Tab-separated table of C-alpha atoms and ligand atoms in Angstrom:
chain	number	residue	atom	x	y	z
A	276	MET	CA	-12.102	-1.139	-11.141
A	277	GLN	CA	-11.459	0.748	-14.943
A	278	ILE	CA	-7.863	0.373	-15.188
A	279	PRO	CA	-6.932	4.802	-16.419
A	280	GLY	CA	-5.122	6.028	-18.685
A	281	HIS	CA	-3.949	3.823	-22.121
A	282	ILE	CA	-1.821	2.254	-19.849
A	283	ASP	CA	-1.336	-1.752	-19.244
A	284	PRO	CA	-4.020	-4.691	-18.438
A	285	VAL	CA	-4.035	-5.644	-15.631
A	286	THR	CA	-7.584	-8.596	-15.582
A	287	THR	CA	-9.816	-8.128	-12.985
A	288	GLY	CA	-13.209	-9.571	-11.776
A	289	THR	CA	-16.021	-8.462	-9.940
A	290	VAL	CA	-15.771	-8.587	-6.560
A	291	PRO	CA	-18.983	-10.407	-5.103
A	292	LEU	CA	-20.185	-8.058	-1.811
A	293	ARG	CA	-19.328	-9.557	2.142
A	294	GLY	CA	-22.502	-9.895	3.549
A	295	GLY	CA	-24.672	-11.586	0.828
A	296	ASN	CA	-26.403	-8.792	-0.085
A	297	ARG	CA	-25.967	-6.118	2.144
A	298	VAL	CA	-23.491	-3.533	1.208
A	299	ASP	CA	-20.169	-3.030	2.709
A	300	LEU	CA	-19.344	0.539	3.446
A	301	VAL	CA	-16.121	0.527	4.104
A	302	GLY	CA	-14.218	2.324	1.158
A	303	LEU	CA	-17.639	4.434	0.439
A	304	THR	CA	-16.520	8.280	0.220
A	305	ARG	CA	-18.929	10.443	2.975
A	306	GLU	CA	-21.379	10.505	-0.342
A	307	GLY	CA	-20.849	7.433	-1.240
A	308	ILE	CA	-22.212	6.342	2.473
A	309	ARG	CA	-24.801	9.414	2.021
A	310	ALA	CA	-26.298	8.319	-0.927
A	311	ALA	CA	-26.118	4.422	0.128
A	312	LEU	CA	-28.478	5.156	2.786
A	313	GLU	CA	-30.684	7.517	0.935
A	314	GLU	CA	-31.173	4.625	-1.571
A	315	ALA	CA	-32.047	2.091	0.895
A	316	GLY	CA	-34.925	4.714	1.678
A	317	LEU	CA	-33.444	7.429	4.183
A	318	ASP	CA	-34.687	10.945	3.236
A	319	ALA	CA	-32.212	13.386	1.993
A	320	LYS	CA	-31.830	14.872	5.952
A	321	ALA	CA	-31.619	11.769	7.691
A	322	ALA	CA	-29.185	9.975	5.274
A	323	LYS	CA	-26.959	13.150	5.543
A	324	LEU	CA	-27.114	12.953	9.266
A	325	ARG	CA	-26.300	9.511	9.704
A	326	SER	CA	-23.371	9.134	6.956
A	327	LYS	CA	-21.441	11.455	9.226
A	328	GLN	CA	-22.581	9.843	12.152
A	329	ILE	CA	-21.406	6.257	10.922
A	330	TRP	CA	-18.480	7.500	9.430
A	331	HIS	CA	-17.422	8.013	12.271
A	332	TRP	CA	-18.015	5.241	13.744
A	333	ILE	CA	-16.495	3.401	11.177
A	334	TYR	CA	-13.065	5.644	10.684
A	335	HIS	CA	-12.416	6.950	14.079
A	336	ARG	CA	-13.858	4.256	16.494
A	337	GLY	CA	-13.494	1.026	13.946
A	338	VAL	CA	-16.910	-0.214	15.115
A	339	THR	CA	-18.325	-3.282	12.964
A	340	GLU	CA	-21.825	-3.684	14.429
A	341	PHE	CA	-24.642	-0.850	14.240
A	342	ASP	CA	-25.711	-2.138	17.382
A	343	ALA	CA	-22.698	-0.670	18.593
A	344	MET	CA	-23.319	3.031	17.568
A	345	THR	CA	-24.601	4.251	20.500
A	346	ASP	CA	-25.931	7.969	18.935
A	347	ILE	CA	-27.898	6.181	16.310
A	348	ALA	CA	-31.607	5.363	17.537
A	349	LYS	CA	-31.905	1.997	18.971
A	350	ALA	CA	-35.164	1.480	16.496
A	351	MET	CA	-32.770	2.639	13.700
A	352	ARG	CA	-29.733	-0.171	14.843
A	353	PRO	CA	-31.180	-3.487	13.045
A	354	TRP	CA	-32.771	-1.345	9.899
A	355	LEU	CA	-29.119	-0.817	9.086
A	356	THR	CA	-27.859	-3.968	10.273
A	357	GLU	CA	-30.303	-5.902	7.652
A	358	ARG	CA	-29.209	-3.533	5.003
A	359	PHE	CA	-25.692	-3.012	5.017
A	360	ILE	CA	-22.287	-4.302	7.339
A	361	VAL	CA	-19.050	-2.553	8.513
A	362	GLY	CA	-16.474	-5.375	6.915
A	363	ARG	CA	-13.323	-6.505	7.295
A	364	PRO	CA	-10.951	-8.843	5.553
A	365	THR	CA	-11.009	-12.514	6.868
A	366	VAL	CA	-7.493	-13.142	8.227
A	367	VAL	CA	-6.506	-16.774	6.827
A	368	THR	CA	-2.926	-16.543	9.157
A	369	ALA	CA	-1.503	-14.291	11.143
A	370	GLN	CA	2.396	-14.678	11.980
A	371	VAL	CA	4.680	-12.583	13.835
A	372	SER	CA	8.701	-12.253	13.326
A	373	THR	CA	11.261	-12.965	16.009
A	374	ASP	CA	11.810	-9.024	15.438
A	375	GLY	CA	8.363	-8.260	16.091
A	376	THR	CA	7.627	-7.978	12.449
A	377	ARG	CA	4.073	-9.126	11.860
A	378	LYS	CA	2.786	-10.572	9.001
A	379	TRP	CA	-1.410	-11.194	7.519
A	380	LEU	CA	-2.180	-13.576	5.089
A	381	LEU	CA	-6.091	-12.351	4.533
A	382	ALA	CA	-8.913	-13.309	1.982
A	383	ALA	CA	-10.855	-11.141	0.422
A	384	ALA	CA	-14.587	-12.154	-0.073
A	385	ASP	CA	-14.316	-13.874	-2.958
A	386	GLY	CA	-11.468	-15.907	-1.866
A	387	GLN	CA	-8.371	-14.078	-3.488
A	388	GLU	CA	-5.887	-13.667	-1.000
A	389	TYR	CA	-3.321	-11.018	-0.521
A	390	GLU	CA	-0.464	-9.661	2.476
A	391	MET	CA	0.202	-7.596	4.806
A	392	VAL	CA	3.302	-6.199	7.292
A	393	PHE	CA	3.271	-4.257	10.958
A	394	ILE	CA	6.977	-3.560	11.193
A	395	PRO	CA	7.046	-1.866	14.685
A	396	ASP	CA	9.890	0.630	15.215
A	397	ALA	CA	11.007	2.640	18.182
A	398	ASP	CA	9.946	5.835	16.583
A	399	ARG	CA	7.218	4.815	14.509
A	400	GLY	CA	4.936	2.045	13.782
A	401	THR	CA	4.521	0.913	9.578
A	402	LEU	CA	1.937	-0.901	7.898
A	403	CYS	CA	2.886	-1.941	4.615
A	404	VAL	CA	-0.559	-2.767	2.539
A	405	SER	CA	-1.067	-4.460	-0.496
A	406	SER	CA	-2.946	-3.079	-3.245
A	407	GLN	CA	-3.481	-5.744	-5.718
A	408	VAL	CA	-3.694	-10.105	-5.296
A	409	GLY	CA	-0.611	-10.557	-7.049
A	410	CYS	CA	1.301	-7.717	-9.605
A	411	THR	CA	1.064	-7.883	-13.592
A	412	LEU	CA	4.813	-6.910	-13.776
A	413	ASN	CA	7.260	-9.391	-13.244
A	414	CYS	CA	10.361	-7.565	-11.506
A	415	ARG	CA	12.450	-10.402	-11.866
A	416	PHE	CA	13.768	-10.683	-7.841
A	417	CYS	CA	10.289	-9.953	-6.315
A	418	HIS	CA	8.334	-12.740	-5.339
A	419	THR	CA	5.053	-10.870	-5.480
A	420	GLY	CA	6.041	-10.889	-9.411
A	421	THR	CA	5.820	-14.612	-9.762
A	422	MET	CA	2.084	-14.828	-8.977
A	423	ARG	CA	-0.075	-15.313	-12.238
A	424	LEU	CA	-3.566	-14.543	-10.294
A	425	VAL	CA	-4.096	-11.111	-10.395
A	426	ARG	CA	-6.535	-8.918	-9.405
A	427	ASN	CA	-7.364	-5.154	-8.594
A	428	LEU	CA	-8.448	-4.351	-4.535
A	429	THR	CA	-10.778	-2.259	-4.225
A	430	ALA	CA	-10.442	0.604	-2.094
A	431	GLY	CA	-12.635	-1.477	0.958
A	432	GLU	CA	-10.280	-3.707	0.751
A	433	ILE	CA	-7.360	-1.272	1.138
A	434	VAL	CA	-8.935	0.843	3.463
A	435	GLY	CA	-9.655	-2.595	5.575
A	436	GLN	CA	-6.111	-3.600	5.866
A	437	VAL	CA	-5.340	-0.502	8.275
A	438	LEU	CA	-8.953	-1.135	9.948
A	439	LEU	CA	-7.878	-4.806	10.840
A	440	ALA	CA	-4.281	-3.621	11.576
A	441	ARG	CA	-5.757	-1.360	14.136
A	442	ASP	CA	-8.249	-3.992	15.377
A	443	ALA	CA	-5.205	-6.389	15.764
A	444	LEU	CA	-2.984	-3.593	17.595
A	445	GLY	CA	-5.949	-2.787	19.973
A	446	GLU	CA	-5.544	0.961	19.595
A	447	TRP	CA	-8.973	2.200	18.494
A	448	PRO	CA	-10.070	5.129	20.719
A	449	LYS	CA	-10.954	3.396	24.090
A	450	GLY	CA	-14.208	5.060	26.095
A	451	THR	CA	-17.080	6.752	24.354
A	452	MET	CA	-18.116	9.332	21.898
A	453	ALA	CA	-19.848	12.558	22.455
A	454	SER	CA	-20.466	13.655	19.318
A	455	SER	CA	-22.345	17.149	18.178
A	456	ALA	CA	-24.077	15.034	16.351
A	457	ASP	CA	-26.341	13.284	19.233
A	458	ILE	CA	-29.178	14.239	18.990
A	459	ASP	CA	-31.439	11.287	19.382
A	460	ASP	CA	-28.756	9.408	21.625
A	461	GLU	CA	-31.011	6.913	23.802
A	462	ASP	CA	-27.608	5.044	25.457
A	463	ASP	CA	-26.630	8.083	27.890
A	464	ASP	CA	-23.031	7.128	27.781
A	465	ALA	CA	-21.385	9.696	26.061
A	466	GLY	CA	-18.634	11.730	27.046
A	467	HIS	CA	-15.528	9.890	28.549
A	468	TYR	CA	-13.967	9.288	24.870
A	469	THR	CA	-10.280	9.270	25.093
A	470	ALA	CA	-7.883	8.831	22.183
A	471	ASP	CA	-4.747	7.432	22.928
A	472	GLY	CA	-0.992	6.823	21.991
A	473	ARG	CA	-0.980	5.018	19.003
A	474	MET	CA	1.659	2.231	17.276
A	475	LEU	CA	0.045	2.640	13.915
A	476	THR	CA	1.710	5.830	12.763
A	477	ASN	CA	3.240	5.263	8.643
A	478	ILE	CA	1.832	3.652	5.354
A	479	VAL	CA	3.752	2.561	2.734
A	480	MET	CA	1.937	1.253	-0.363
A	481	MET	CA	4.539	-1.330	-0.878
A	482	GLY	CA	2.710	-4.565	-0.678
A	483	MET	CA	2.024	-6.739	-3.046
A	484	GLY	CA	0.957	-5.375	-6.237
A	485	GLU	CA	1.666	-2.216	-8.022
A	486	PRO	CA	-0.273	0.751	-6.735
A	487	LEU	CA	-0.420	2.832	-9.810
A	488	TYR	CA	-2.461	-0.316	-11.716
A	489	ASN	CA	-5.141	0.576	-9.421
A	490	PHE	CA	-5.002	4.107	-9.250
A	491	ASP	CA	-8.367	4.864	-8.379
A	492	GLU	CA	-9.033	2.318	-5.763
A	493	VAL	CA	-5.816	3.442	-4.206
A	494	LYS	CA	-6.627	6.970	-4.215
A	495	GLY	CA	-10.102	6.395	-2.835
A	496	ALA	CA	-8.502	4.531	0.168
A	497	LEU	CA	-6.042	6.637	1.107
A	498	LYS	CA	-8.208	9.420	0.536
A	499	ILE	CA	-10.516	7.683	3.364
A	500	VAL	CA	-6.927	7.044	5.558
A	501	MET	CA	-5.845	11.094	5.170
A	502	ASP	CA	-9.842	12.165	6.631
A	503	GLY	CA	-9.463	14.095	9.478
A	504	ASP	CA	-12.339	12.841	10.965
A	505	GLY	CA	-11.856	9.157	11.272
A	506	LEU	CA	-7.696	7.546	10.945
A	507	ALA	CA	-6.908	10.784	10.243
A	508	LEU	CA	-3.379	10.176	8.959
A	509	SER	CA	-0.879	13.113	7.340
A	510	LYS	CA	-0.185	12.032	3.724
A	511	ARG	CA	3.197	13.315	5.114
A	512	ARG	CA	3.250	9.537	6.838
A	513	ILE	CA	1.702	7.790	3.813
A	514	THR	CA	4.683	6.570	0.795
A	515	LEU	CA	3.195	5.221	-2.577
A	516	SER	CA	5.851	3.412	-4.037
A	517	THR	CA	5.745	2.527	-7.870
A	518	SER	CA	7.833	0.507	-10.101
A	519	GLY	CA	7.704	3.109	-12.730
A	520	VAL	CA	4.250	3.813	-13.868
A	521	VAL	CA	5.307	7.009	-15.666
A	522	PRO	CA	1.745	8.377	-17.122
A	523	MET	CA	0.203	8.413	-13.782
A	524	MET	CA	2.979	10.119	-11.378
A	525	ALA	CA	1.803	13.353	-12.070
A	526	ARG	CA	-1.694	12.405	-11.217
A	527	ALA	CA	-0.730	10.648	-7.782
A	528	GLY	CA	1.419	13.616	-6.674
A	529	GLU	CA	-1.162	15.965	-7.555
A	530	GLU	CA	-4.526	13.620	-6.205
A	531	ILE	CA	-3.113	12.321	-4.070
A	532	GLY	CA	-0.207	14.284	-2.452
A	533	VAL	CA	1.384	11.320	-1.103
A	534	ASN	CA	5.425	10.955	-0.416
A	535	LEU	CA	6.546	9.373	-3.434
A	536	ALA	CA	8.832	6.129	-3.723
A	537	VAL	CA	10.566	4.793	-6.919
A	538	SER	CA	11.525	1.167	-7.320
A	539	LEU	CA	14.800	2.492	-9.449
A	540	HIS	CA	17.290	-0.563	-9.008
A	541	ALA	CA	19.269	-0.443	-11.815
A	542	VAL	CA	21.175	2.754	-13.772
A	543	ASN	CA	21.169	1.782	-16.971
A	544	LYS	CA	18.762	0.171	-19.732
A	545	GLU	CA	20.345	-3.108	-20.539
A	546	ILE	CA	20.353	-3.634	-16.753
A	547	ARG	CA	16.533	-2.266	-15.664
A	548	ASP	CA	15.265	-3.843	-18.473
A	549	GLU	CA	16.263	-7.456	-17.223
A	550	ILE	CA	15.283	-6.341	-13.337
A	551	VAL	CA	12.865	-4.254	-13.924
A	552	PRO	CA	11.076	-5.323	-17.252
A	553	LEU	CA	8.031	-2.010	-17.305
A	554	ASN	CA	10.999	-0.165	-17.915
A	555	ARG	CA	11.366	-1.319	-21.823
A	556	LYS	CA	7.819	0.618	-21.749
A	557	TYR	CA	8.826	3.303	-19.560
A	558	GLY	CA	12.348	4.239	-19.803
A	559	ILE	CA	15.146	5.300	-17.439
A	560	GLU	CA	14.878	9.437	-18.805
A	561	GLU	CA	11.746	9.347	-18.538
A	562	LEU	CA	11.008	8.450	-15.371
A	563	LEU	CA	13.332	10.106	-13.627
A	564	ALA	CA	11.795	13.330	-15.521
A	565	ALA	CA	8.022	12.124	-14.059
A	566	CYS	CA	10.039	12.453	-10.256
A	567	ALA	CA	11.706	15.887	-11.055
A	568	ALA	CA	8.237	16.945	-12.174
A	569	TYR	CA	6.397	15.265	-8.988
A	570	PRO	CA	3.900	18.184	-7.741
A	571	GLY	CA	5.390	18.265	-3.980
A	572	ALA	CA	8.657	16.808	-4.009
A	573	ASN	CA	10.880	19.515	-2.494
A	574	ASN	CA	14.203	19.297	0.230
A	575	ALA	CA	11.678	18.912	2.926
A	576	ARG	CA	9.832	16.103	1.157
A	577	ARG	CA	11.925	14.394	-0.967
A	578	ILE	CA	11.796	11.391	-3.617
A	579	THR	CA	12.976	8.188	-2.316
A	580	PHE	CA	15.038	6.093	-4.678
A	581	GLU	CA	14.618	2.809	-3.666
A	582	TYR	CA	17.463	0.135	-4.835
A	583	VAL	CA	17.297	-3.167	-4.414
A	584	MET	CA	21.310	-4.941	-3.866
A	585	LEU	CA	22.105	-7.578	-6.184
A	586	LYS	CA	24.866	-9.194	-6.137
A	587	ASP	CA	27.158	-8.599	-9.261
A	588	LYS	CA	24.075	-6.994	-11.318
A	589	ASN	CA	23.411	-3.525	-10.318
A	590	ASP	CA	26.450	-3.471	-6.837
A	591	SER	CA	29.326	-1.823	-8.444
A	592	ASP	CA	30.934	1.154	-7.187
A	593	ALA	CA	30.578	2.830	-11.192
A	594	ASP	CA	26.640	2.080	-10.677
A	595	ALA	CA	26.767	3.969	-7.323
A	596	ARG	CA	28.817	6.982	-9.146
A	597	GLU	CA	25.866	6.688	-12.174
A	598	LEU	CA	23.039	7.012	-9.141
A	599	VAL	CA	24.486	10.260	-8.070
A	600	ARG	CA	25.102	11.851	-11.540
A	601	LEU	CA	21.429	10.955	-12.630
A	602	ILE	CA	20.092	12.009	-9.247
A	603	LYS	CA	22.464	15.666	-9.912
A	604	GLN	CA	21.557	15.765	-13.821
A	605	TYR	CA	17.642	15.786	-12.978
A	606	LYS	CA	18.041	17.918	-10.119
A	607	LEU	CA	16.233	15.672	-7.888
A	608	PRO	CA	15.361	16.492	-4.268
A	609	ALA	CA	16.379	12.734	-3.479
A	610	LYS	CA	17.409	9.974	-1.198
A	611	VAL	CA	18.279	6.728	-1.557
A	612	ASN	CA	17.408	3.298	0.077
A	613	LEU	CA	19.466	0.598	-0.235
A	614	ILE	CA	17.425	-2.536	0.326
A	615	PRO	CA	19.545	-5.906	0.972
A	616	PHE	CA	17.791	-8.364	-1.906
A	617	ASN	CA	15.219	-10.418	0.627
A	618	PRO	CA	15.729	-14.758	-0.834
A	619	TRP	CA	12.383	-16.551	-2.227
A	620	PRO	CA	12.409	-19.811	-3.337
A	621	GLY	CA	13.572	-20.002	-6.233
A	622	ALA	CA	14.949	-16.775	-7.007
A	623	ILE	CA	18.053	-16.427	-9.137
A	624	TYR	CA	19.425	-13.746	-7.632
A	625	GLU	CA	21.504	-13.243	-4.414
A	626	CYS	CA	22.418	-10.283	-2.263
A	627	SER	CA	25.276	-8.315	-2.426
A	628	SER	CA	27.665	-8.996	0.716
A	629	PRO	CA	27.721	-6.402	3.509
A	630	GLU	CA	30.971	-4.641	2.283
A	631	ARG	CA	29.920	-4.777	-0.859
A	632	VAL	CA	26.133	-2.770	0.293
A	633	ARG	CA	28.188	-0.286	2.663
A	634	ALA	CA	30.634	1.099	0.171
A	635	PHE	CA	27.890	1.420	-2.421
A	636	SER	CA	26.196	3.731	0.230
A	637	ASN	CA	29.354	5.658	1.106
A	638	ILE	CA	30.133	6.576	-2.414
A	639	ILE	CA	26.227	8.247	-2.290
A	640	PHE	CA	26.710	9.564	0.923
A	641	GLU	CA	30.036	11.460	-0.095
A	642	SER	CA	28.115	13.415	-2.674
A	643	GLY	CA	25.863	14.425	-0.282
A	644	ILE	CA	23.217	12.369	-0.667
A	645	SER	CA	21.559	10.216	2.101
A	646	ALA	CA	21.744	6.088	1.425
A	647	PRO	CA	20.718	4.460	4.308
A	648	ILE	CA	20.777	0.841	4.167
A	649	ARG	CA	17.221	-0.310	5.260
A	650	THR	CA	17.553	-3.400	7.640
A	651	PRO	CA	15.356	-6.536	6.450
A	652	ARG	CA	12.874	-7.107	8.170
A	653	GLY	CA	10.370	-9.948	9.345
A	654	ARG	CA	12.288	-12.175	6.891
A	655	ASP	CA	12.030	-15.319	8.887
A	656	ILE	CA	8.385	-15.128	7.876
A	657	MET	CA	8.857	-14.214	4.428
A	658	ALA	CA	7.466	-10.292	5.433
A	659	ALA	CA	10.173	-8.438	3.884
A	660	CYS	CA	10.208	-6.816	0.636
A	661	GLY	CA	9.150	-8.330	-2.326
A	662	GLN	CA	8.867	-12.201	0.159
A	663	LEU	CA	5.637	-11.895	-0.500
A	664	LYS	CA	2.889	-14.169	-2.188
A	665	SER	CA	-0.102	-15.586	-1.271
A	666	ALA	CA	0.934	-19.110	-2.100
A	667	ALA	CA	4.639	-19.887	-1.563
A	668	THR	CA	5.487	-22.462	-4.086
A	669	LYS	CA	9.104	-23.019	-5.599
A	670	PRO	CA	8.397	-22.638	-9.438
A	671	SER	CA	10.978	-23.967	-11.869
A	672	ARG	CA	12.959	-21.877	-13.601
A	673	ALA	CA	11.378	-22.425	-17.245
A	674	GLU	CA	8.051	-21.949	-15.238
A	675	LEU	CA	9.455	-18.472	-14.002
A	676	ASP	CA	10.519	-17.493	-17.336
A	677	ARG	CA	7.185	-18.403	-18.956
A	678	ILE	CA	5.307	-16.417	-16.401
A	679	ALA	CA	8.217	-13.256	-17.104
A	680	GLU	CA	7.031	-13.496	-20.536
A	681	GLU	CA	3.579	-13.478	-20.452
A	682	LYS	CA	3.279	-10.370	-18.274
A	683	GLN	CA	5.867	-9.482	-20.953
A	684	ALA	CA	3.410	-9.757	-23.716
A	685	ALA	CA	0.446	-8.536	-21.965
A	686	LEU	CA	2.613	-5.350	-21.478
A	687	GLY	CA	2.833	-4.449	-25.235
B	172	SAH	N1	5.427	-2.661	-6.846
B	172	SAH	C1	5.742	-1.315	-5.945
B	172	SAH	C2	5.337	-1.374	-4.648
B	172	SAH	C3	5.918	-2.579	-3.940
B	172	SAH	S1	7.419	-3.308	-3.749
B	172	SAH	C4	6.887	-1.052	-6.504
B	172	SAH	O1	8.211	-2.267	-6.822
B	172	SAH	O2	7.136	-0.244	-6.167
B	172	SAH	C5	8.154	-2.552	-2.547
B	172	SAH	C6	9.338	-2.621	-2.601
B	172	SAH	O3	10.578	-3.872	-2.105
B	172	SAH	C7	10.115	-2.017	-3.896
B	172	SAH	O4	11.383	-1.425	-4.291
B	172	SAH	C8	10.523	-3.620	-4.600
B	172	SAH	O5	11.453	-3.027	-5.978
B	172	SAH	C9	11.612	-3.927	-3.431
B	172	SAH	N2	11.511	-5.690	-4.136
B	172	SAH	C10	11.194	-6.326	-4.582
B	172	SAH	N3	11.320	-7.567	-4.475
B	172	SAH	C11	12.634	-7.283	-3.689
B	172	SAH	C12	13.637	-8.624	-3.104
B	172	SAH	N4	13.485	-9.802	-2.562
B	172	SAH	N5	14.326	-7.641	-1.786
B	172	SAH	C13	14.031	-6.836	-1.670
B	172	SAH	N6	13.620	-5.568	-2.822
B	172	SAH	C14	12.567	-6.236	-3.316
B	173	SF4	FE1	5.297	-5.688	-8.448
B	173	SF4	FE2	6.386	-4.433	-7.278
B	173	SF4	FE3	6.871	-7.203	-7.209
B	173	SF4	FE4	7.718	-5.178	-9.333
B	173	SF4	S1	8.690	-5.165	-6.874
B	173	SF4	S2	6.257	-7.542	-9.512
B	173	SF4	S3	6.293	-4.000	-9.477
B	173	SF4	S4	5.077	-5.756	-6.406
């Protein structure tokens, strides 16, 4: 779990394997599964065939037991069970909001905890996925930023959130599978497989953590999520949100290719330095230039600028006009997402009034740029944007300042 590039420090530990010495196949590439099978003793041809079958069972059917993989010879299934697992994160708590939003607190094999949120809407269902336990950054309005403990999640732990959501939503295809690889099927029950309608249609990398500080694992996980023979989510239905890790943005566009959201939140150096301290390292101009160069952004696939509405901090008419000016100056195919600030215990900011948010939105709309106001979801279970934190406590102001200083020092 090396952090790529010349960028900033993230503490990571080694993740002990779930299932003892057995290898968790979730998160491996197809090639990785093939190599693992070969290493365990299968010959090249068998490893290739079995990896294809296993991939399909894991990602298309949501199966976690080798015994249920009916096109794999019965005699081979215990052999697989002895050596491998198809893991899931442990669910510590699962909550449902009055508005239908669901939040899960999950534990990794080493006990580290992270959260995932599902937001159902009339026309879509969005899973908000975490990329790290905590966050090394400390945006001053964000609950996750007050967490000290941090490690990167592995690709398996990231994709595991999607698998678990589909388990919980009960939306793996029903019936049994007819596979062209069915050459030694001993269970003669193939043939009535149906793919039914889905609740989980979109993914946002907007849970805990900064996804571009965990580039390789996030990329690995999203490649699996986008793979046509499996979860098969289109890159157009996936959005990665960054607080502005400029050196990784071009690679995100080229190598992952999903939609980009940028947590802008302020239009001048003074305020952005304060509320998104990463700005002291990668400033607004540099960030917007990287947005202008983002591969794949065009009028049909706009970059989303997230803007949290903080009372008397970043919410004036002048701020709205400056935001429009910047977007036009950099000729960005952009939309703005206005996020009413979601409070958490100990937060030092307040949300702008609804009238202020509306006025801010109107100024941007009048310039021809879309600026919807996001309806907060799941606030009653602390599942809304920026409320995630695996152990909710109310730190003192002095503690918050200390954490902020430590993280700032680590940024260099
Ligand atoms: N770390 C990434 C993605 C996770 S946060 C990032 O910062 O972009 C998802 C969005 O919620 C970000 O735009 C973030 O700035 C915003 N956010 C954080 N705390 C918030 C809060 N308390 N209220 C509203 N939005 C918040
Ligand atoms: Fe980290 Fe994003 Fe929260 Fe900032 S807003 S502290 S980058 S999770």
